[in-house]
GROMACS .gro file of C-alpha atoms in nm:
model
  391
    1MET     CA    1   5.075  13.283 -16.123
    2ALA     CA    2   4.896  13.515 -16.370
    3ALA     CA    3   5.224  13.587 -16.544
    4MET     CA    4   5.305  13.216 -16.571
    5ARG     CA    5   4.965  13.151 -16.727
    6GLY     CA    6   4.980  13.446 -16.964
    7SER     CA    7   4.731  13.724 -17.039
    8GLY     CA    8   4.379  13.603 -17.113
    9GLN     CA    9   4.275  13.239 -17.108
   10PRO     CA   10   4.222  13.078 -17.452
   11GLY     CA   11   3.895  12.918 -17.552
   12TRP     CA   12   3.842  12.570 -17.683
   13GLN     CA   13   3.897  12.688 -18.042
   14GLU     CA   14   4.252  12.807 -17.962
   15THR     CA   15   4.324  12.488 -17.767
   16ALA     CA   16   4.203  12.280 -18.062
   17VAL     CA   17   4.431  12.473 -18.298
   18ASP     CA   18   4.728  12.420 -18.066
   19ALA     CA   19   4.652  12.048 -18.042
   20ALA     CA   20   4.641  12.024 -18.421
   21LEU     CA   21   4.972  12.213 -18.441
   22ALA     CA   22   5.125  11.971 -18.190
   23LEU     CA   23   5.013  11.668 -18.393
   24VAL     CA   24   5.148  11.820 -18.715
   25LEU     CA   25   5.488  11.894 -18.557
   26LEU     CA   26   5.495  11.549 -18.397
   27GLY     CA   27   5.422  11.372 -18.724
   28PHE     CA   28   5.660  11.593 -18.920
   29GLY     CA   29   5.928  11.553 -18.655
   30LEU     CA   30   5.913  11.175 -18.649
   31LEU     CA   31   5.924  11.150 -19.028
   32ALA     CA   32   6.173  11.425 -19.109
   33THR     CA   33   6.424  11.345 -18.834
   34ASP     CA   34   6.515  11.016 -19.007
   35LEU     CA   35   6.588  11.207 -19.327
   36ALA     CA   36   6.788  11.468 -19.135
   37GLY     CA   37   7.004  11.194 -18.980
   38ASP     CA   38   7.091  11.060 -19.324
   39ASN     CA   39   7.223  11.404 -19.427
   40GLN     CA   40   7.425  11.471 -19.107
   41PRO     CA   41   7.715  11.226 -19.085
   42GLY     CA   42   7.847  11.180 -18.733
   43SER     CA   43   7.513  11.243 -18.563
   44ARG     CA   44   7.365  10.978 -18.338
   45PRO     CA   45   7.125  10.742 -18.513
   46VAL     CA   46   6.758  10.798 -18.451
   47ASP     CA   47   6.628  10.561 -18.186
   48ALA     CA   48   6.340  10.526 -17.942
   49ALA     CA   49   6.484  10.787 -17.701
   50CYS     CA   50   6.507  11.036 -17.988
   51ARG     CA   51   6.144  10.980 -18.078
   52VAL     CA   52   6.035  11.014 -17.714
   53LEU     CA   53   6.210  11.352 -17.684
   54ILE     CA   54   6.046  11.471 -18.007
   55ALA     CA   55   5.706  11.358 -17.875
   56ILE     CA   56   5.756  11.530 -17.535
   57ALA     CA   57   5.846  11.860 -17.701
   58ALA     CA   58   5.555  11.848 -17.949
   59LEU     CA   59   5.290  11.730 -17.702
   60ALA     CA   60   5.366  12.021 -17.468
   61LEU     CA   61   5.226  12.269 -17.723
   62PRO     CA   62   4.848  12.217 -17.667
   63VAL     CA   63   4.880  12.409 -17.338
   64ARG     CA   64   5.125  12.671 -17.463
   65ARG     CA   65   4.875  12.960 -17.433
   66ARG     CA   66   4.758  12.858 -17.086
   67VAL     CA   67   5.102  12.800 -16.931
   68PRO     CA   68   5.360  12.952 -17.169
   69LEU     CA   69   5.649  12.941 -16.918
   70ALA     CA   70   5.591  12.577 -16.832
   71THR     CA   71   5.560  12.490 -17.201
   72LEU     CA   72   5.888  12.668 -17.279
   73ALA     CA   73   6.061  12.488 -16.991
   74VAL     CA   74   5.946  12.143 -17.108
   75VAL     CA   75   6.031  12.211 -17.473
   76THR     CA   76   6.371  12.359 -17.385
   77VAL     CA   77   6.470  12.063 -17.164
   78ALA     CA   78   6.357  11.811 -17.429
   79THR     CA   79   6.531  11.998 -17.711
   80THR     CA   80   6.852  12.045 -17.514
   81ALA     CA   81   6.861  11.678 -17.417
   82TYR     CA   82   6.798  11.585 -17.780
   83LEU     CA   83   7.093  11.796 -17.900
   84VAL     CA   84   7.329  11.702 -17.615
   85LEU     CA   85   7.270  11.334 -17.691
   86GLY     CA   86   7.395  11.406 -18.042
   87TYR     CA   87   7.081  11.350 -18.244
   88PRO     CA   88   7.067  11.534 -18.580
   89TYR     CA   89   6.946  11.890 -18.609
   90GLY     CA   90   6.585  11.860 -18.714
   91PRO     CA   91   6.219  11.960 -18.674
   92ILE     CA   92   6.239  11.955 -18.293
   93LEU     CA   93   6.388  12.305 -18.320
   94LEU     CA   94   6.062  12.423 -18.478
   95THR     CA   95   5.885  12.323 -18.157
   96PHE     CA   96   6.138  12.530 -17.958
   97LEU     CA   97   6.074  12.824 -18.192
   98VAL     CA   98   5.697  12.804 -18.132
   99ALA     CA   99   5.748  12.792 -17.754
  100VAL     CA  100   5.970  13.103 -17.755
  101TYR     CA  101   5.724  13.292 -17.978
  102THR     CA  102   5.438  13.204 -17.742
  103VAL     CA  103   5.624  13.339 -17.438
  104ALA     CA  104   5.702  13.664 -17.622
  105VAL     CA  105   5.338  13.708 -17.728
  106ARG     CA  106   5.169  13.607 -17.404
  107LEU     CA  107   5.393  13.746 -17.127
  108PRO     CA  108   5.525  14.093 -17.032
  109VAL     CA  109   5.841  14.185 -17.222
  110ARG     CA  110   6.076  14.171 -16.923
  111LEU     CA  111   5.955  13.831 -16.804
  112ALA     CA  112   5.953  13.696 -17.158
  113ALA     CA  113   6.309  13.819 -17.215
  114LEU     CA  114   6.433  13.654 -16.894
  115ALA     CA  115   6.260  13.327 -16.982
  116THR     CA  116   6.394  13.329 -17.338
  117GLY     CA  117   6.743  13.415 -17.216
  118GLY     CA  118   6.737  13.122 -16.972
  119ALA     CA  119   6.612  12.887 -17.244
  120PHE     CA  120   6.885  13.009 -17.481
  121VAL     CA  121   7.161  12.953 -17.223
  122LEU     CA  122   7.037  12.600 -17.162
  123LEU     CA  123   7.014  12.535 -17.535
  124LEU     CA  124   7.380  12.643 -17.576
  125THR     CA  125   7.491  12.344 -17.369
  126HIS     CA  126   7.508  12.129 -17.680
  127VAL     CA  127   7.736  12.381 -17.854
  128PHE     CA  128   8.021  12.302 -17.615
  129TRP     CA  129   7.930  11.956 -17.489
  130SER     CA  130   7.759  11.688 -17.693
  131ARG     CA  131   7.792  11.318 -17.765
  132GLY     CA  132   7.790  11.411 -18.128
  133PRO     CA  133   8.008  11.668 -18.304
  134ALA     CA  134   8.006  11.990 -18.090
  135PRO     CA  135   8.021  12.304 -18.307
  136GLY     CA  136   8.189  12.519 -18.037
  137TRP     CA  137   8.178  12.897 -18.056
  138ALA     CA  138   8.089  12.879 -18.425
  139GLY     CA  139   7.755  12.735 -18.324
  140VAL     CA  140   7.655  13.018 -18.089
  141LEU     CA  141   7.522  13.248 -18.361
  142PRO     CA  142   7.309  12.986 -18.539
  143ALA     CA  143   7.172  12.868 -18.205
  144SER     CA  144   7.086  13.223 -18.100
  145ALA     CA  145   6.874  13.266 -18.412
  146TRP     CA  146   6.631  13.001 -18.285
  147ALA     CA  147   6.568  13.218 -17.975
  148VAL     CA  148   6.617  13.576 -18.094
  149VAL     CA  149   6.407  13.560 -18.412
  150PRO     CA  150   6.085  13.414 -18.260
  151PHE     CA  151   6.125  13.639 -17.954
  152ALA     CA  152   6.149  13.950 -18.177
  153VAL     CA  153   5.854  13.843 -18.391
  154GLY     CA  154   5.644  13.764 -18.085
  155THR     CA  155   5.727  14.097 -17.921
  156VAL     CA  156   5.627  14.289 -18.234
  157VAL     CA  157   5.299  14.098 -18.257
  158ARG     CA  158   5.227  14.165 -17.889
  159VAL     CA  159   5.300  14.538 -17.922
  160ASN     CA  160   5.075  14.561 -18.227
  161ARG     CA  161   4.794  14.378 -18.047
  162GLU     CA  162   4.822  14.607 -17.746
  163ALA     CA  163   4.822  14.915 -17.970
  164THR     CA  164   4.514  14.784 -18.150
  165ALA     CA  165   4.341  14.714 -17.820
  166ARG     CA  166   4.421  15.065 -17.693
  167SER     CA  167   4.296  15.215 -18.016
  168ARG     CA  168   3.969  15.022 -17.993
  169ALA     CA  169   3.929  15.123 -17.629
  170GLU     CA  170   3.987  15.487 -17.718
  171GLN     CA  171   3.736  15.462 -18.001
  172ALA     CA  172   3.483  15.304 -17.765
  173ARG     CA  173   3.538  15.583 -17.512
  174SER     CA  174   3.506  15.841 -17.788
  175ARG     CA  175   3.179  15.686 -17.909
  176ALA     CA  176   3.046  15.674 -17.554
  177GLU     CA  177   3.144  16.037 -17.496
  178GLN     CA  178   2.982  16.141 -17.823
  179ALA     CA  179   2.666  15.952 -17.729
  180ARG     CA  180   2.658  16.124 -17.390
  181ARG     CA  181   2.715  16.461 -17.553
  182GLN     CA  182   2.436  16.401 -17.803
  183ALA     CA  183   2.206  16.290 -17.522
  184ASP     CA  184   2.288  16.605 -17.325
  185GLU     CA  185   2.226  16.822 -17.629
  186GLU     CA  186   1.895  16.646 -17.691
  187ARG     CA  187   1.788  16.693 -17.331
  188LEU     CA  188   1.876  17.063 -17.350
  189ARG     CA  189   1.683  17.095 -17.676
  190ILE     CA  190   1.377  16.927 -17.526
  191ALA     CA  191   1.405  17.140 -17.211
  192GLN     CA  192   1.419  17.452 -17.426
  193GLU     CA  193   1.115  17.341 -17.625
  194VAL     CA  194   0.921  17.267 -17.307
  195HIS     CA  195   1.019  17.605 -17.163
  196ASP     CA  196   0.899  17.788 -17.474
  197VAL     CA  197   0.573  17.595 -17.498
  198VAL     CA  198   0.484  17.607 -17.129
  199GLY     CA  199   0.614  17.959 -17.071
  200HIS     CA  200   0.415  18.110 -17.354
  201GLY     CA  201   0.102  17.910 -17.272
  202LEU     CA  202   0.106  17.999 -16.904
  203ALA     CA  203   0.171  18.367 -16.975
  204ALA     CA  204  -0.127  18.381 -17.211
  205ILE     CA  205  -0.349  18.187 -16.969
  206SER     CA  206  -0.245  18.411 -16.679
  207MET     CA  207  -0.333  18.725 -16.871
  208GLN     CA  208  -0.665  18.582 -16.989
  209ALA     CA  209  -0.750  18.472 -16.633
  210GLU     CA  210  -0.686  18.825 -16.505
  211ILE     CA  211  -0.918  18.962 -16.771
  212ALA     CA  212  -1.187  18.707 -16.677
  213LEU     CA  213  -1.159  18.793 -16.307
  214HIS     CA  214  -1.183  19.163 -16.385
  215LEU     CA  215  -1.491  19.122 -16.605
  216LEU     CA  216  -1.674  18.858 -16.403
  217PRO     CA  217  -1.838  19.090 -16.140
  218LYS     CA  218  -1.940  19.361 -16.390
  219ARG     CA  219  -1.985  19.193 -16.729
  220PRO     CA  220  -2.004  18.816 -16.682
  221GLU     CA  221  -2.109  18.761 -17.045
  222GLN     CA  222  -1.770  18.897 -17.161
  223ALA     CA  223  -1.583  18.692 -16.899
  224GLU     CA  224  -1.709  18.384 -17.080
  225THR     CA  225  -1.508  18.490 -17.385
  226ALA     CA  226  -1.190  18.511 -17.176
  227LEU     CA  227  -1.258  18.171 -17.019
  228THR     CA  228  -1.310  18.021 -17.365
  229ALA     CA  229  -0.976  18.168 -17.470
  230ILE     CA  230  -0.814  18.013 -17.161
  231SER     CA  231  -0.958  17.674 -17.255
  232ARG     CA  232  -0.836  17.704 -17.615
  233THR     CA  233  -0.488  17.827 -17.517
  234SER     CA  234  -0.437  17.555 -17.255
  235ARG     CA  235  -0.553  17.286 -17.500
  236GLU     CA  236  -0.314  17.408 -17.770
  237ALA     CA  237  -0.024  17.428 -17.524
  238LEU     CA  238  -0.095  17.079 -17.394
  239ASP     CA  239  -0.115  16.938 -17.746
  240GLU     CA  240   0.222  17.087 -17.838
  241LEU     CA  241   0.374  16.974 -17.508
  242ARG     CA  242   0.242  16.621 -17.570
  243VAL     CA  243   0.411  16.613 -17.910
  244THR     CA  244   0.738  16.738 -17.762
  245LEU     CA  245   0.738  16.482 -17.481
  246GLY     CA  246   0.640  16.211 -17.726
  247ALA     CA  247   0.968  16.272 -17.906
  248VAL     CA  248   1.153  16.198 -17.582
  249ARG     CA  249   0.974  15.865 -17.540
  250ARG     CA  250   1.038  15.765 -17.900
  251GLY     CA  251   1.401  15.878 -17.887
  252ALA     CA  252   1.359  16.035 -18.231
  253GLU     CA  253   1.303  16.367 -18.391
  254ARG     CA  254   0.956  16.503 -18.376
  255GLY     CA  255   0.727  16.514 -18.673
  256PRO     CA  256   0.588  16.851 -18.783
  257VAL     CA  257   0.733  17.136 -18.577
  258PRO     CA  258   0.603  17.491 -18.532
  259GLY     CA  259   0.722  17.743 -18.788
  260LEU     CA  260   0.656  18.092 -18.918
  261ALA     CA  261   0.337  17.969 -19.085
  262ARG     CA  262   0.184  17.959 -18.737
  263LEU     CA  263   0.248  18.326 -18.662
  264PRO     CA  264  -0.108  18.429 -18.757
  265ALA     CA  265  -0.244  18.173 -18.507
  266LEU     CA  266  -0.004  18.304 -18.244
  267ARG     CA  267  -0.118  18.659 -18.317
  268ASP     CA  268  -0.485  18.561 -18.281
  269ARG     CA  269  -0.416  18.378 -17.957
  270LEU     CA  270  -0.243  18.681 -17.806
  271ALA     CA  271  -0.525  18.905 -17.919
  272GLY     CA  272  -0.743  18.721 -17.669
  273THR     CA  273  -0.509  18.835 -17.390
  274GLY     CA  274  -0.541  19.201 -17.490
  275LEU     CA  275  -0.209  19.218 -17.677
  276ALA     CA  276  -0.254  19.337 -18.035
  277VAL     CA  277   0.024  19.210 -18.260
  278ARG     CA  278   0.089  19.367 -18.598
  279LEU     CA  279   0.248  19.114 -18.832
  280ARG     CA  280   0.451  19.246 -19.126
  281VAL     CA  281   0.618  19.026 -19.388
  282VAL     CA  282   0.892  19.159 -19.616
  283GLY     CA  283   0.996  18.966 -19.924
  284ALA     CA  284   0.844  18.653 -20.071
  285PRO     CA  285   0.773  18.382 -19.812
  286ARG     CA  286   0.938  18.052 -19.902
  287GLU     CA  287   1.005  17.714 -19.750
  288LEU     CA  288   1.284  17.727 -19.494
  289PRO     CA  289   1.503  17.459 -19.334
  290ALA     CA  290   1.310  17.310 -19.041
  291ALA     CA  291   1.569  17.423 -18.784
  292VAL     CA  292   1.563  17.782 -18.909
  293ASP     CA  293   1.184  17.789 -18.931
  294LEU     CA  294   1.148  17.658 -18.575
  295ALA     CA  295   1.414  17.890 -18.431
  296ALA     CA  296   1.255  18.198 -18.593
  297TYR     CA  297   0.912  18.103 -18.460
  298ARG     CA  298   1.045  18.041 -18.108
  299VAL     CA  299   1.229  18.373 -18.103
  300VAL     CA  300   0.910  18.557 -18.196
  301GLN     CA  301   0.705  18.351 -17.948
  302GLU     CA  302   0.945  18.416 -17.659
  303ALA     CA  303   0.978  18.784 -17.742
  304LEU     CA  304   0.598  18.829 -17.749
  305THR     CA  305   0.567  18.633 -17.425
  306ASN     CA  306   0.809  18.879 -17.265
  307VAL     CA  307   0.604  19.169 -17.400
  308LEU     CA  308   0.294  19.014 -17.248
  309ARG     CA  309   0.463  18.959 -16.913
  310HIS     CA  310   0.674  19.268 -16.868
  311ALA     CA  311   0.614  19.548 -17.116
  312GLY     CA  312   0.283  19.676 -16.984
  313VAL     CA  313   0.163  19.772 -17.333
  314ALA     CA  314  -0.129  19.664 -17.551
  315SER     CA  315   0.054  19.629 -17.882
  316ALA     CA  316   0.369  19.494 -18.044
  317GLU     CA  317   0.501  19.462 -18.397
  318VAL     CA  318   0.659  19.159 -18.563
  319THR     CA  319   0.858  19.192 -18.885
  320VAL     CA  320   0.968  18.888 -19.085
  321ASP     CA  321   1.212  18.964 -19.367
  322TYR     CA  322   1.289  18.694 -19.628
  323ARG     CA  323   1.624  18.781 -19.786
  324ALA     CA  324   1.832  18.602 -20.046
  325ASP     CA  325   2.062  18.415 -19.807
  326GLU     CA  326   1.918  18.491 -19.465
  327LEU     CA  327   1.602  18.543 -19.264
  328THR     CA  328   1.552  18.815 -19.008
  329VAL     CA  329   1.280  18.849 -18.747
  330GLU     CA  330   1.222  19.156 -18.533
  331VAL     CA  331   0.984  19.210 -18.241
  332THR     CA  332   0.939  19.561 -18.106
  333ASP     CA  333   0.716  19.732 -17.854
  334ARG     CA  334   0.694  20.067 -17.679
  335GLY     CA  335   0.669  19.937 -17.325
  336ALA     CA  336   0.908  19.945 -17.031
  337GLY     CA  337   1.252  19.859 -17.168
  338ALA     CA  338   1.463  19.878 -16.857
  339ARG     CA  339   1.461  19.507 -16.776
  340ARG     CA  340   1.300  19.197 -16.934
  341ASP     CA  341   1.298  18.838 -16.810
  342GLY     CA  342   1.593  18.901 -16.581
  343LEU     CA  343   1.780  19.072 -16.864
  344ASP     CA  344   1.975  19.389 -16.803
  345PRO     CA  345   1.975  19.577 -17.134
  346ALA     CA  346   2.330  19.686 -17.073
  347ASP     CA  347   2.459  19.331 -17.106
  348ASP     CA  348   2.292  19.281 -17.444
  349GLY     CA  349   2.113  18.961 -17.366
  350THR     CA  350   2.346  18.746 -17.157
  351GLY     CA  351   2.107  18.699 -16.866
  352GLY     CA  352   1.758  18.562 -16.827
  353HIS     CA  353   1.659  18.207 -16.916
  354GLY     CA  354   1.410  18.294 -17.189
  355LEU     CA  355   1.632  18.536 -17.377
  356ALA     CA  356   1.935  18.314 -17.316
  357GLY     CA  357   1.738  18.034 -17.482
  358MET     CA  358   1.681  18.259 -17.784
  359ARG     CA  359   2.054  18.325 -17.806
  360GLU     CA  360   2.138  17.955 -17.787
  361ARG     CA  361   1.899  17.876 -18.070
  362VAL     CA  362   2.032  18.151 -18.292
  363ASP     CA  363   2.399  18.082 -18.215
  364ALA     CA  364   2.354  17.712 -18.290
  365LEU     CA  365   2.251  17.805 -18.645
  366GLY     CA  366   2.537  18.051 -18.694
  367GLY     CA  367   2.310  18.354 -18.662
  368ARG     CA  368   2.315  18.670 -18.455
  369LEU     CA  369   2.078  18.798 -18.187
  370ALA     CA  370   2.045  19.158 -18.072
  371VAL     CA  371   1.832  19.234 -17.767
  372GLY     CA  372   1.787  19.562 -17.585
  373PRO     CA  373   1.594  19.888 -17.539
  374ARG     CA  374   1.508  20.105 -17.838
  375PRO     CA  375   1.649  20.459 -17.855
  376ASP     CA  376   1.300  20.607 -17.884
  377GLY     CA  377   1.158  20.392 -17.604
  378GLY     CA  378   1.040  20.033 -17.576
  379PHE     CA  379   1.223  19.709 -17.641
  380ARG     CA  380   1.360  19.530 -17.949
  381VAL     CA  381   1.449  19.169 -18.021
  382TYR     CA  382   1.624  19.115 -18.355
  383ALA     CA  383   1.749  18.780 -18.491
  384ARG     CA  384   1.937  18.717 -18.813
  385LEU     CA  385   1.948  18.354 -18.932
  386PRO     CA  386   2.153  18.237 -19.232
  387VAL     CA  387   1.969  18.036 -19.497
  388GLU     CA  388   2.153  17.834 -19.760
  389ARG     CA  389   2.068  17.919 -20.116
  390SER     CA  390   1.878  17.655 -20.307
  391ALA     CA  391   2.079  17.477 -20.575
   0.00000   0.00000   0.00000
């Protein structure tokens, strides 16, 4: 039943177009058939039966898209009867052409070919038996053109439509996949930001809390300083976390992001935990691309957080080197270098979530990250980030 009806039901606009086409072919057929009879001596004169057959064939077209097989059957029977009765060749054949084209466009190729073949065989009846002059075998080729040509055109149109539909579907799938990939990348980026913000803040708070607990029984006045530092650090971490999560709710990029300009504040914050950070800048500081600036800051922040957590030392050194076409940051300490943040120094930084996050940031920008113990003791984190030259 679906095959008989064709693929996809037409709307009222298509039905209106088909009805208009039917009226045009009906009017043209009734007017032009009289003229065709005058130019075809020996054909049967146009009479009421001729006009009825023309009307039947034309008025079947308004439903051609809904029931293409039924439309072709009605048009073929009317056209064959018209020709067998000996009426002149005329516009009724245009109606047959439209019916064959519709079958080729709307139905599967095999079914359309069988239907067109059956219609063609029936149409050939008039070639060998007619009340008018029968053309015989010489009429087979001209008659076949009325079936073969519209069938070929309809098949080509159908194939092109299917190819276009497949292409659009593939494009839609590609867009959906790209959207999913971008969403995944954004989620990973936000997760990495949250890890860096929360991880560093909690490490600093934990160290400051230990200091406060140690000082509280003996020197409570100094414990107040540590508690104040805890309050300040937690407030700053919460503010930055709020900005990061706000970007998720807005579905847009964040506004101002942390950068190397905040290293002095980071150094002062860590000083409150007992970790003295020496900050050294080489070259002339300049404005950097936001992604590079953020990645460099996060590398330094994560490296210092690891020093605070695992190194067991009271000092570290940060070196920022502004070069012509790249930026390098280096964090070194003289603490325990055997293992940091789940990282085995022998694997050069493939393990551990924090250091793995550093590597992902640096790799995404086309840079290079080196992580591992120093030959003279301690630990070293070194990142090289490419920076495009200004025009």
